[in-house]
Amino acid sequence: MGIIRALVLASAGTAAALFAVPAIAADAATQLPEAAPVPAEAAPAWTFTAEPYFWMAGMKGRVGVRGLSPVDIDVDFSQIFDHIDWSPPPVMLAGEARNGRYALFTDFIYLGLEADGTSPGPLALFSAEANMNTVVWTFGGSYRVVDNGTATLDVLAGGRLWYIDADLTVTGPLAVREASGSKTWVDPIIGVAGDVALGNGFGLHGEADIGGFGLGADIDWQVQGTLQYRYSDSVTLEAGYRYLAVDYDDDGFVFDIAMQGPIIGARFRF
């Protein structure tokens, strides 16, 4: 009987111990502080913008092709609608892909223009006419060096491709001379761009670049300033003024032109 009693007491003790272990473990678990989850650092998201715009750019300077001396042309931006070749119509579109401080940008212009002018030199005061198809494609990348919540400043580098197809006609008292030619070149550019918030949805945008450096054109530069209004989170309206100048001269082809005028556009953010 003593042996049986000892076995019963041992079994009861073992069972009590087995039931006690989970309870002790549970109680200990409630007393230990939980480790805080380590937040994963989210990678910056890509954002994209597309901006169709219209630049009422007048044109002033010299245009020449091989076999005919350069002619002087002067078309004010107020006359631009009378001089644009609408078939095919102008195309003007800018865009940006941004990831944090880094961005890629592009700006494409196609413009057909008919301009009247005069021929210098021996044919001075003789009438001239220039029909031009112009492509200007600016592209590159930028890095944001300032972003304080109110203002931003980006430094940029890239290139500007020019394609000019020109037909020139010079009319004199005895003869009419015609010549045509085309050129394509790319100018390296460097520049800056920035924005300043004014409040109530309004802001200022400015940009400037310079290039050429004799590698394509002798010089190629532009400045632009616009007043912006943020209509919604995805739509921003803007209006301002843009000036773009280039001086290119190679093998009888001359394009020494300044283009300037008001600019309006709408930027869509995705």
mmCIF file of C-alpha atoms in Angstrom:
data_model
loop_
_atom_site.group_PDB
_atom_site.id
_atom_site.type_symbol
_atom_site.label_atom_id
_atom_site.label_comp_id
_atom_site.label_asym_id
_atom_site.label_seq_id
_atom_site.Cartn_x
_atom_site.Cartn_y
_atom_site.Cartn_z
ATOM 1 C CA MET A 1 0.000 0.000 0.000
ATOM 2 C CA GLY A 2 2.874 2.352 0.701
ATOM 3 C CA ILE A 3 4.253 1.766 -2.764
ATOM 4 C CA ILE A 4 0.880 2.427 -4.398
ATOM 5 C CA ARG A 5 0.439 5.585 -2.323
ATOM 6 C CA ALA A 6 3.897 6.824 -3.371
ATOM 7 C CA LEU A 7 3.121 6.230 -7.044
ATOM 8 C CA VAL A 8 -0.177 8.110 -6.779
ATOM 9 C CA LEU A 9 1.514 11.072 -5.084
ATOM 10 C CA ALA A 10 4.306 11.098 -7.704
ATOM 11 C CA SER A 11 1.804 11.033 -10.562
ATOM 12 C CA ALA A 12 -0.182 13.860 -9.037
ATOM 13 C CA GLY A 13 2.977 15.920 -8.612
ATOM 14 C CA THR A 14 4.040 15.330 -12.205
ATOM 15 C CA ALA A 15 0.610 16.343 -13.529
ATOM 16 C CA ALA A 16 0.648 19.500 -11.424
ATOM 17 C CA ALA A 17 4.064 20.398 -12.756
ATOM 18 C CA LEU A 18 2.957 19.866 -16.352
ATOM 19 C CA PHE A 19 -0.036 22.153 -15.880
ATOM 20 C CA ALA A 20 2.053 24.759 -14.106
ATOM 21 C CA VAL A 21 4.728 25.133 -16.795
ATOM 22 C CA PRO A 22 2.437 26.687 -19.473
ATOM 23 C CA ALA A 23 0.952 29.020 -16.903
ATOM 24 C CA ILE A 24 4.381 30.176 -15.757
ATOM 25 C CA ALA A 25 5.488 30.616 -19.379
ATOM 26 C CA ALA A 26 2.348 32.585 -20.197
ATOM 27 C CA ASP A 27 2.831 34.781 -17.175
ATOM 28 C CA ALA A 28 6.466 35.397 -18.084
ATOM 29 C CA ALA A 29 5.448 36.296 -21.625
ATOM 30 C CA THR A 30 3.076 38.932 -20.328
ATOM 31 C CA GLN A 31 5.871 40.468 -18.284
ATOM 32 C CA LEU A 32 8.448 40.674 -21.121
ATOM 33 C CA PRO A 33 8.259 43.834 -23.265
ATOM 34 C CA GLU A 34 7.289 43.235 -26.889
ATOM 35 C CA ALA A 35 9.978 44.080 -29.437
ATOM 36 C CA ALA A 36 8.873 47.035 -31.566
ATOM 37 C CA PRO A 37 8.605 46.181 -35.289
ATOM 38 C CA VAL A 38 11.356 47.724 -37.367
ATOM 39 C CA PRO A 39 9.735 49.887 -40.047
ATOM 40 C CA ALA A 40 10.954 49.182 -43.553
ATOM 41 C CA GLU A 41 12.331 52.244 -45.289
ATOM 42 C CA ALA A 42 10.098 52.874 -48.287
ATOM 43 C CA ALA A 43 11.841 53.582 -51.549
ATOM 44 C CA PRO A 44 10.917 56.929 -53.155
ATOM 45 C CA ALA A 45 8.042 56.538 -55.590
ATOM 46 C CA TRP A 46 8.253 57.612 -59.206
ATOM 47 C CA THR A 47 6.035 60.504 -60.257
ATOM 48 C CA PHE A 48 5.405 61.618 -63.820
ATOM 49 C CA THR A 49 4.272 64.897 -65.353
ATOM 50 C CA ALA A 50 3.205 65.765 -68.885
ATOM 51 C CA GLU A 51 2.713 69.331 -70.054
ATOM 52 C CA PRO A 52 1.228 70.307 -73.414
ATOM 53 C CA TYR A 53 1.843 74.000 -73.988
ATOM 54 C CA PHE A 54 1.778 76.700 -76.618
ATOM 55 C CA TRP A 55 4.663 79.100 -77.083
ATOM 56 C CA MET A 56 3.822 82.178 -79.175
ATOM 57 C CA ALA A 57 7.446 82.555 -80.206
ATOM 58 C CA GLY A 58 8.488 85.362 -82.483
ATOM 59 C CA MET A 59 11.723 84.910 -84.403
ATOM 60 C CA LYS A 60 14.474 87.380 -85.217
ATOM 61 C CA GLY A 61 17.927 86.870 -86.706
ATOM 62 C CA ARG A 62 19.681 85.416 -89.739
ATOM 63 C CA VAL A 63 19.050 82.241 -91.699
ATOM 64 C CA GLY A 64 21.252 81.049 -94.556
ATOM 65 C CA VAL A 65 21.843 77.948 -96.623
ATOM 66 C CA ARG A 66 24.717 76.980 -98.843
ATOM 67 C CA GLY A 67 24.611 78.819 -102.147
ATOM 68 C CA LEU A 68 22.718 81.844 -100.864
ATOM 69 C CA SER A 69 23.733 84.580 -98.452
ATOM 70 C CA PRO A 70 21.922 84.658 -95.106
ATOM 71 C CA VAL A 71 18.707 86.653 -95.006
ATOM 72 C CA ASP A 72 17.475 88.786 -92.130
ATOM 73 C CA ILE A 73 14.070 87.827 -90.748
ATOM 74 C CA ASP A 74 11.958 89.469 -88.072
ATOM 75 C CA VAL A 75 8.611 88.052 -86.988
ATOM 76 C CA ASP A 76 7.078 89.486 -83.809
ATOM 77 C CA PHE A 77 5.206 87.115 -81.522
ATOM 78 C CA SER A 78 2.057 89.204 -82.070
ATOM 79 C CA GLN A 79 2.192 88.139 -85.749
ATOM 80 C CA ILE A 80 2.961 84.491 -85.094
ATOM 81 C CA PHE A 81 -0.509 83.176 -85.961
ATOM 82 C CA ASP A 82 -0.189 84.684 -89.442
ATOM 83 C CA HIS A 83 3.171 83.009 -90.042
ATOM 84 C CA ILE A 84 2.738 79.517 -88.583
ATOM 85 C CA ASP A 85 2.412 76.691 -91.080
ATOM 86 C CA TRP A 86 -0.579 74.825 -89.626
ATOM 87 C CA SER A 87 -0.169 71.740 -91.815
ATOM 88 C CA PRO A 88 1.168 69.862 -89.938
ATOM 89 C CA PRO A 89 0.280 71.842 -86.788
ATOM 90 C CA PRO A 90 2.826 72.829 -84.149
ATOM 91 C CA VAL A 91 3.665 70.285 -81.433
ATOM 92 C CA MET A 92 4.914 71.432 -78.015
ATOM 93 C CA LEU A 93 5.154 68.970 -75.129
ATOM 94 C CA ALA A 94 7.283 68.779 -71.978
ATOM 95 C CA GLY A 95 7.548 65.991 -69.422
ATOM 96 C CA GLU A 96 9.376 64.806 -66.313
ATOM 97 C CA ALA A 97 9.925 61.518 -64.484
ATOM 98 C CA ARG A 98 10.993 62.100 -60.868
ATOM 99 C CA ASN A 99 12.215 59.808 -58.096
ATOM 100 C CA GLY A 100 13.080 61.728 -54.953
ATOM 101 C CA ARG A 101 15.843 64.192 -55.714
ATOM 102 C CA TYR A 102 16.554 62.728 -59.153
ATOM 103 C CA ALA A 103 14.613 63.437 -62.341
ATOM 104 C CA LEU A 104 14.672 62.939 -66.086
ATOM 105 C CA PHE A 105 13.175 65.655 -68.284
ATOM 106 C CA THR A 106 12.267 66.259 -71.913
ATOM 107 C CA ASP A 107 10.857 69.147 -73.951
ATOM 108 C CA PHE A 108 9.879 68.721 -77.609
ATOM 109 C CA ILE A 109 8.964 71.457 -80.095
ATOM 110 C CA TYR A 110 7.977 71.175 -83.746
ATOM 111 C CA LEU A 111 7.173 74.418 -85.535
ATOM 112 C CA GLY A 112 6.681 75.246 -89.202
ATOM 113 C CA LEU A 113 7.136 78.935 -89.911
ATOM 114 C CA GLU A 114 6.961 81.216 -92.941
ATOM 115 C CA ALA A 115 8.875 84.463 -92.471
ATOM 116 C CA ASP A 116 9.502 87.499 -94.651
ATOM 117 C CA GLY A 117 12.764 89.407 -94.544
ATOM 118 C CA THR A 118 15.479 91.198 -96.474
ATOM 119 C CA SER A 119 18.771 90.152 -98.022
ATOM 120 C CA PRO A 120 21.890 92.019 -96.884
ATOM 121 C CA GLY A 121 25.007 92.719 -98.917
ATOM 122 C CA PRO A 122 24.841 93.332 -102.685
ATOM 123 C CA LEU A 123 21.141 92.489 -102.628
ATOM 124 C CA ALA A 124 20.356 94.842 -99.764
ATOM 125 C CA LEU A 125 16.716 95.766 -99.421
ATOM 126 C CA PHE A 126 15.745 92.974 -101.796
ATOM 127 C CA SER A 127 12.824 90.998 -100.428
ATOM 128 C CA ALA A 128 13.387 87.545 -98.989
ATOM 129 C CA GLU A 129 11.209 84.716 -97.801
ATOM 130 C CA ALA A 130 12.146 81.835 -95.512
ATOM 131 C CA ASN A 131 10.084 78.691 -95.040
ATOM 132 C CA MET A 132 11.386 76.674 -92.110
ATOM 133 C CA ASN A 133 10.516 73.457 -90.341
ATOM 134 C CA THR A 134 12.124 73.498 -86.925
ATOM 135 C CA VAL A 135 12.532 70.736 -84.342
ATOM 136 C CA VAL A 136 13.974 71.575 -80.919
ATOM 137 C CA TRP A 137 14.276 68.658 -78.476
ATOM 138 C CA THR A 138 15.741 69.322 -75.027
ATOM 139 C CA PHE A 139 16.514 66.330 -72.784
ATOM 140 C CA GLY A 140 18.596 65.412 -69.750
ATOM 141 C CA GLY A 141 18.640 64.773 -66.020
ATOM 142 C CA SER A 142 18.550 66.875 -62.869
ATOM 143 C CA TYR A 143 19.376 66.681 -59.163
ATOM 144 C CA ARG A 144 17.498 68.618 -56.467
ATOM 145 C CA VAL A 145 19.949 70.464 -54.231
ATOM 146 C CA VAL A 146 17.368 72.518 -52.278
ATOM 147 C CA ASP A 147 13.938 71.430 -51.025
ATOM 148 C CA ASN A 148 12.765 73.238 -47.886
ATOM 149 C CA GLY A 149 9.030 72.897 -48.356
ATOM 150 C CA THR A 150 8.642 76.379 -49.829
ATOM 151 C CA ALA A 151 11.341 76.504 -52.496
ATOM 152 C CA THR A 152 13.214 73.999 -54.645
ATOM 153 C CA LEU A 153 16.328 74.284 -56.770
ATOM 154 C CA ASP A 154 17.563 71.717 -59.300
ATOM 155 C CA VAL A 155 20.821 71.586 -61.216
ATOM 156 C CA LEU A 156 20.563 69.984 -64.626
ATOM 157 C CA ALA A 157 22.646 68.709 -67.522
ATOM 158 C CA GLY A 158 21.711 67.281 -70.887
ATOM 159 C CA GLY A 159 21.487 68.225 -74.518
ATOM 160 C CA ARG A 160 19.406 70.112 -77.045
ATOM 161 C CA LEU A 161 18.894 68.654 -80.498
ATOM 162 C CA TRP A 162 18.137 71.007 -83.382
ATOM 163 C CA TYR A 163 16.792 70.082 -86.794
ATOM 164 C CA ILE A 164 16.320 72.918 -89.282
ATOM 165 C CA ASP A 165 14.974 72.500 -92.803
ATOM 166 C CA ALA A 166 14.996 75.858 -94.600
ATOM 167 C CA ASP A 167 13.925 77.051 -98.055
ATOM 168 C CA LEU A 168 15.086 80.562 -98.916
ATOM 169 C CA THR A 169 13.878 82.792 -101.755
ATOM 170 C CA VAL A 170 15.432 86.160 -102.566
ATOM 171 C CA THR A 171 13.585 88.337 -105.071
ATOM 172 C CA GLY A 172 15.386 91.151 -106.886
ATOM 173 C CA PRO A 173 14.577 93.407 -109.854
ATOM 174 C CA LEU A 174 16.286 91.083 -112.318
ATOM 175 C CA ALA A 175 16.102 87.610 -110.871
ATOM 176 C CA VAL A 176 14.752 85.308 -108.207
ATOM 177 C CA ARG A 177 17.250 83.145 -106.377
ATOM 178 C CA GLU A 178 16.306 80.077 -104.390
ATOM 179 C CA ALA A 179 18.216 77.664 -102.191
ATOM 180 C CA SER A 180 17.382 75.050 -99.593
ATOM 181 C CA GLY A 181 19.172 72.957 -97.010
ATOM 182 C CA SER A 182 18.849 71.215 -93.682
ATOM 183 C CA LYS A 183 21.027 70.582 -90.645
ATOM 184 C CA THR A 184 20.872 68.494 -87.478
ATOM 185 C CA TRP A 185 23.113 68.999 -84.461
ATOM 186 C CA VAL A 186 23.130 68.502 -80.679
ATOM 187 C CA ASP A 187 24.337 71.049 -78.132
ATOM 188 C CA PRO A 188 25.375 69.995 -74.610
ATOM 189 C CA ILE A 189 23.664 72.145 -71.962
ATOM 190 C CA ILE A 190 23.901 72.852 -68.241
ATOM 191 C CA GLY A 191 21.482 74.870 -66.151
ATOM 192 C CA VAL A 192 19.246 75.368 -63.137
ATOM 193 C CA ALA A 193 15.504 75.264 -62.450
ATOM 194 C CA GLY A 194 13.537 76.244 -59.377
ATOM 195 C CA ASP A 195 10.118 76.833 -57.849
ATOM 196 C CA VAL A 196 8.862 79.113 -55.071
ATOM 197 C CA ALA A 197 5.461 78.667 -53.427
ATOM 198 C CA LEU A 198 3.496 81.908 -52.923
ATOM 199 C CA GLY A 199 0.496 80.444 -51.120
ATOM 200 C CA ASN A 200 -3.156 79.879 -52.036
ATOM 201 C CA GLY A 201 -2.098 77.540 -54.848
ATOM 202 C CA PHE A 202 0.127 80.097 -56.603
ATOM 203 C CA GLY A 203 3.839 79.773 -57.268
ATOM 204 C CA LEU A 204 6.713 80.939 -59.438
ATOM 205 C CA HIS A 205 8.815 78.742 -61.709
ATOM 206 C CA GLY A 206 12.090 79.745 -63.341
ATOM 207 C CA GLU A 207 14.740 77.996 -65.382
ATOM 208 C CA ALA A 208 17.850 78.886 -67.338
ATOM 209 C CA ASP A 209 20.426 76.926 -69.297
ATOM 210 C CA ILE A 210 23.389 77.507 -71.545
ATOM 211 C CA GLY A 211 25.220 75.244 -73.977
ATOM 212 C CA GLY A 212 26.770 74.770 -77.364
ATOM 213 C CA PHE A 213 30.283 75.768 -76.315
ATOM 214 C CA GLY A 214 31.415 75.399 -79.940
ATOM 215 C CA LEU A 215 30.701 71.653 -79.930
ATOM 216 C CA GLY A 216 27.514 72.228 -81.926
ATOM 217 C CA ALA A 217 26.388 75.817 -81.957
ATOM 218 C CA ASP A 218 28.728 78.575 -80.848
ATOM 219 C CA ILE A 219 26.204 79.338 -78.115
ATOM 220 C CA ASP A 220 22.763 78.002 -77.236
ATOM 221 C CA TRP A 221 20.876 79.409 -74.239
ATOM 222 C CA GLN A 222 17.434 80.030 -72.831
ATOM 223 C CA VAL A 223 15.595 81.568 -69.877
ATOM 224 C CA GLN A 224 11.988 81.067 -68.837
ATOM 225 C CA GLY A 225 9.769 82.355 -66.065
ATOM 226 C CA THR A 226 6.148 81.448 -65.343
ATOM 227 C CA LEU A 227 3.423 82.095 -62.803
ATOM 228 C CA GLN A 228 1.764 78.838 -61.760
ATOM 229 C CA TYR A 229 -1.609 78.012 -60.230
ATOM 230 C CA ARG A 230 -2.197 74.573 -58.721
ATOM 231 C CA TYR A 231 -5.760 73.821 -59.758
ATOM 232 C CA SER A 232 -5.743 70.391 -58.117
ATOM 233 C CA ASP A 233 -3.289 67.758 -56.896
ATOM 234 C CA SER A 234 -2.879 66.540 -60.473
ATOM 235 C CA VAL A 235 -3.303 69.720 -62.572
ATOM 236 C CA THR A 236 -1.212 72.900 -62.554
ATOM 237 C CA LEU A 237 -1.796 75.824 -64.915
ATOM 238 C CA GLU A 238 0.984 78.231 -65.851
ATOM 239 C CA ALA A 239 1.684 81.283 -67.996
ATOM 240 C CA GLY A 240 4.832 83.304 -68.550
ATOM 241 C CA TYR A 241 7.590 84.226 -70.987
ATOM 242 C CA ARG A 242 10.336 82.243 -72.706
ATOM 243 C CA TYR A 243 13.485 83.311 -74.578
ATOM 244 C CA LEU A 244 15.632 80.877 -76.577
ATOM 245 C CA ALA A 245 18.634 81.856 -78.702
ATOM 246 C CA VAL A 246 21.119 79.879 -80.791
ATOM 247 C CA ASP A 247 24.051 80.831 -83.038
ATOM 248 C CA TYR A 248 25.002 78.051 -85.466
ATOM 249 C CA ASP A 249 27.202 78.423 -88.560
ATOM 250 C CA ASP A 250 28.629 75.456 -90.463
ATOM 251 C CA ASP A 251 29.554 74.967 -94.118
ATOM 252 C CA GLY A 252 27.358 77.786 -95.376
ATOM 253 C CA PHE A 253 24.374 76.866 -93.212
ATOM 254 C CA VAL A 254 23.555 79.711 -90.820
ATOM 255 C CA PHE A 255 20.944 79.725 -88.070
ATOM 256 C CA ASP A 256 21.574 82.718 -85.806
ATOM 257 C CA ILE A 257 18.155 83.177 -84.273
ATOM 258 C CA ALA A 258 16.435 84.398 -81.121
ATOM 259 C CA MET A 259 12.949 83.073 -80.368
ATOM 260 C CA GLN A 260 10.864 84.749 -77.671
ATOM 261 C CA GLY A 261 7.281 85.231 -76.596
ATOM 262 C CA PRO A 262 4.522 84.372 -74.122
ATOM 263 C CA ILE A 263 3.980 80.762 -73.110
ATOM 264 C CA ILE A 264 0.922 79.053 -71.599
ATOM 265 C CA GLY A 265 0.484 75.435 -70.553
ATOM 266 C CA ALA A 266 -1.158 72.867 -68.297
ATOM 267 C CA ARG A 267 0.893 70.326 -66.319
ATOM 268 C CA PHE A 268 -0.652 66.966 -65.482
ATOM 269 C CA ARG A 269 0.807 64.869 -62.665
ATOM 270 C CA PHE A 270 0.464 61.081 -62.514
#
